[in-house]
Coordinates of N, CA and C in Angstrom, one line a residue:
M18 N -36.4 -81.6 111.1 CA -36.7 -82.8 111.7 C -35.9 -83.9 111.1
Q19 N -35.4 -84.8 111.9 CA -34.7 -86.0 111.4 C -35.6 -87.2 111.7
L20 N -36.1 -87.9 110.7 CA -36.9 -89.1 110.8 C -36.0 -90.2 110.5
G21 N -35.9 -91.2 111.4 CA -35.0 -92.4 111.2 C -35.8 -93.6 111.3
H22 N -35.3 -94.6 110.7 CA -35.9 -96.0 110.8 C -34.9 -97.0 111.1
W23 N -35.2 -98.0 111.9 CA -34.3 -99.0 112.2 C -33.9 -99.8 111.0
N24 N -32.7 -100.2 110.8 CA -32.2 -101.0 109.7 C -31.7 -102.3 110.3
S25 N -32.5 -103.3 110.2 CA -32.1 -104.6 110.8 C -30.9 -105.2 110.2
D26 N -30.7 -105.0 108.9 CA -29.5 -105.5 108.3 C -28.2 -104.8 108.8
A27 N -28.2 -103.5 109.1 CA -27.1 -102.8 109.6 C -27.0 -102.8 111.1
D28 N -28.2 -102.7 111.8 CA -28.2 -102.5 113.2 C -28.6 -103.8 114.0
G29 N -29.0 -104.9 113.3 CA -29.4 -106.1 114.1 C -30.8 -106.0 114.5
P30 N -31.2 -106.9 115.3 CA -32.6 -106.9 115.8 C -32.9 -105.6 116.7
V31 N -34.1 -105.1 116.6 CA -34.4 -103.9 117.4 C -34.7 -104.4 118.8
N32 N -34.0 -103.8 119.8 CA -34.3 -104.1 121.2 C -34.0 -102.9 122.0
E33 N -34.4 -102.8 123.2 CA -34.2 -101.6 124.0 C -32.8 -101.2 124.1
A34 N -31.8 -102.1 124.4 CA -30.4 -101.7 124.6 C -29.9 -101.2 123.2
A35 N -30.2 -101.8 122.1 CA -29.6 -101.4 120.9 C -30.2 -100.1 120.4
L36 N -31.5 -99.9 120.6 CA -32.1 -98.6 120.3 C -31.5 -97.5 121.1
A37 N -31.4 -97.7 122.4 CA -30.8 -96.7 123.3 C -29.4 -96.4 122.9
A38 N -28.6 -97.3 122.5 CA -27.2 -97.1 122.1 C -27.2 -96.3 120.8
K39 N -28.1 -96.5 119.9 CA -28.2 -95.8 118.6 C -28.5 -94.3 118.9
L40 N -29.5 -94.1 119.8 CA -29.9 -92.7 120.1 C -28.8 -92.0 120.9
E41 N -28.1 -92.7 121.8 CA -26.9 -92.1 122.5 C -25.8 -91.7 121.5
Q42 N -25.6 -92.5 120.5 CA -24.6 -92.2 119.4 C -25.0 -90.9 118.7
L43 N -26.3 -90.6 118.6 CA -26.7 -89.4 118.0 C -26.6 -88.2 118.9
G44 N -26.2 -88.4 120.2 CA -26.0 -87.3 121.1 C -27.2 -87.1 122.1
Y45 N -28.1 -88.0 122.2 CA -29.2 -87.9 123.1 C -29.1 -88.7 124.3
R46 N -29.6 -88.1 125.4 CA -29.8 -88.9 126.7 C -31.1 -89.6 126.6
V47 N -31.1 -90.9 126.9 CA -32.2 -91.7 126.8 C -33.0 -91.9 128.1
T48 N -34.3 -91.7 128.0 CA -35.2 -92.0 129.1 C -36.3 -92.8 128.6
R49 N -36.7 -93.9 129.3 CA -37.8 -94.8 128.8 C -39.1 -94.3 129.4
Y50 N -40.1 -94.2 128.6 CA -41.5 -93.9 129.0 C -42.4 -95.0 128.4
V51 N -43.4 -95.3 129.1 CA -44.5 -96.2 128.6 C -45.8 -95.5 128.8
Y52 N -46.5 -95.4 127.6 CA -47.8 -94.7 127.6 C -48.9 -95.7 127.3
P53 N -50.0 -95.6 128.0 CA -51.1 -96.5 127.7 C -51.8 -96.0 126.4
P54 N -52.4 -97.0 125.6 CA -53.1 -96.6 124.4 C -54.0 -95.4 124.6
G55 N -54.1 -94.5 123.7 CA -55.0 -93.4 123.8 C -54.4 -92.2 124.5
T56 N -53.2 -92.3 125.0 CA -52.6 -91.1 125.6 C -52.5 -90.0 124.6
N57 N -52.8 -88.8 125.1 CA -52.8 -87.6 124.2 C -52.0 -86.5 124.8
F58 N -51.1 -85.9 124.0 CA -50.3 -84.8 124.4 C -50.8 -83.6 123.6
P59 N -51.4 -82.6 124.1 CA -51.8 -81.4 123.3 C -50.6 -80.7 122.8
P60 N -50.9 -79.7 121.9 CA -49.7 -79.0 121.3 C -48.9 -78.3 122.4
H61 N -47.6 -78.5 122.3 CA -46.6 -78.0 123.2 C -45.2 -77.9 122.6
A62 N -44.3 -77.3 123.2 CA -42.9 -77.2 122.8 C -42.0 -77.5 123.9
H63 N -40.7 -77.8 123.6 CA -39.7 -78.0 124.7 C -38.6 -77.0 124.5
E64 N -37.9 -76.8 125.6 CA -36.8 -75.8 125.6 C -35.5 -76.5 125.2
I65 N -35.5 -77.7 124.8 CA -34.3 -78.5 124.4 C -34.7 -79.3 123.1
D66 N -33.6 -79.6 122.4 CA -33.9 -80.5 121.3 C -34.2 -81.9 121.9
K67 N -35.1 -82.6 121.3 CA -35.5 -83.9 121.8 C -35.7 -84.9 120.6
I68 N -35.7 -86.1 121.0 CA -36.0 -87.2 120.0 C -37.0 -88.2 120.6
D69 N -38.0 -88.5 119.9 CA -39.0 -89.6 120.3 C -38.7 -90.8 119.5
A70 N -38.6 -92.0 120.2 CA -38.4 -93.2 119.5 C -39.4 -94.2 120.0
V71 N -39.6 -95.3 119.2 CA -40.6 -96.3 119.6 C -39.9 -97.7 119.6
L72 N -40.1 -98.4 120.7 CA -39.6 -99.7 120.8 C -40.7 -100.7 120.4
S73 N -41.9 -100.5 120.8 CA -43.0 -101.3 120.4 C -44.3 -100.5 120.3
G74 N -45.3 -101.0 119.6 CA -46.5 -100.3 119.4 C -46.3 -99.2 118.4
S75 N -47.1 -98.1 118.5 CA -47.1 -97.0 117.6 C -47.3 -95.7 118.3
F76 N -46.8 -94.6 117.7 CA -46.9 -93.3 118.4 C -47.0 -92.3 117.3
R77 N -48.1 -91.5 117.3 CA -48.4 -90.5 116.2 C -47.9 -89.1 116.8
L78 N -47.1 -88.5 116.0 CA -46.6 -87.1 116.3 C -47.0 -86.2 115.2
T79 N -47.5 -85.0 115.5 CA -47.9 -84.0 114.5 C -47.1 -82.8 114.8
L80 N -46.4 -82.3 113.8 CA -45.7 -81.1 113.9 C -45.5 -80.4 112.5
Q81 N -45.6 -79.1 112.5 CA -45.5 -78.3 111.3 C -46.4 -78.8 110.2
G82 N -47.6 -79.2 110.6 CA -48.6 -79.6 109.6 C -48.5 -81.0 109.1
E83 N -47.6 -81.8 109.6 CA -47.4 -83.1 109.1 C -47.5 -84.1 110.3
S84 N -48.1 -85.2 110.0 CA -48.2 -86.3 111.0 C -47.3 -87.4 110.7
Y85 N -46.7 -88.0 111.7 CA -45.8 -89.1 111.5 C -46.3 -90.2 112.5
V86 N -46.4 -91.5 112.0 CA -46.7 -92.6 112.8 C -45.5 -93.4 113.0
L87 N -44.9 -93.4 114.2 CA -43.7 -94.1 114.5 C -44.0 -95.5 115.0
T88 N -43.3 -96.5 114.5 CA -43.5 -97.9 114.9 C -42.1 -98.4 115.4
A89 N -42.0 -99.6 115.8 CA -40.8 -100.2 116.4 C -39.5 -99.8 115.6
G90 N -38.6 -99.1 116.3 CA -37.3 -98.8 115.7 C -37.3 -97.4 115.0
D91 N -38.5 -96.8 114.9 CA -38.5 -95.4 114.3 C -38.2 -94.4 115.3
Y92 N -37.7 -93.3 114.9 CA -37.4 -92.1 115.8 C -37.5 -90.8 115.0
L93 N -37.9 -89.8 115.7 CA -38.1 -88.5 115.1 C -37.5 -87.4 116.0
A94 N -36.5 -86.7 115.5 CA -35.9 -85.6 116.2 C -36.8 -84.3 116.1
I95 N -37.0 -83.7 117.2 CA -37.8 -82.5 117.3 C -37.0 -81.4 117.9
P96 N -36.7 -80.3 117.1 CA -35.9 -79.2 117.6 C -36.6 -78.5 118.7
K97 N -35.8 -77.9 119.5 CA -36.4 -77.0 120.6 C -37.2 -75.9 120.0
G98 N -38.3 -75.7 120.7 CA -39.2 -74.6 120.3 C -40.3 -74.9 119.3
V99 N -40.2 -76.1 118.7 CA -41.1 -76.6 117.6 C -42.4 -77.1 118.3
I100 N -43.5 -76.5 118.0 CA -44.8 -76.9 118.6 C -45.2 -78.2 118.0
H101 N -45.6 -79.2 118.8 CA -46.0 -80.5 118.3 C -47.0 -81.1 119.3
S102 N -47.7 -82.1 118.8 CA -48.6 -82.9 119.6 C -48.4 -84.3 119.4
A103 N -49.0 -85.2 120.2 CA -48.8 -86.6 120.1 C -50.0 -87.3 120.6

């Protein structure tokens, strides 16, 4: 897993366009989703490598026995086949 944090000194202010550009530079296609508070995703896996990033609010991901709480500018790469929940 690759856990990243926004660096305002190097990356400037976090905003949707800048975060999308950073993720695209890492090789990811960016799709925007908005989830209401309390949304739950049960354990599952994907057939592709993916990355979850947060523009505002917070998002808790649990994988391989560890929980991560992502906040604005944070991102977590999840390899294909890794079971995770959120």
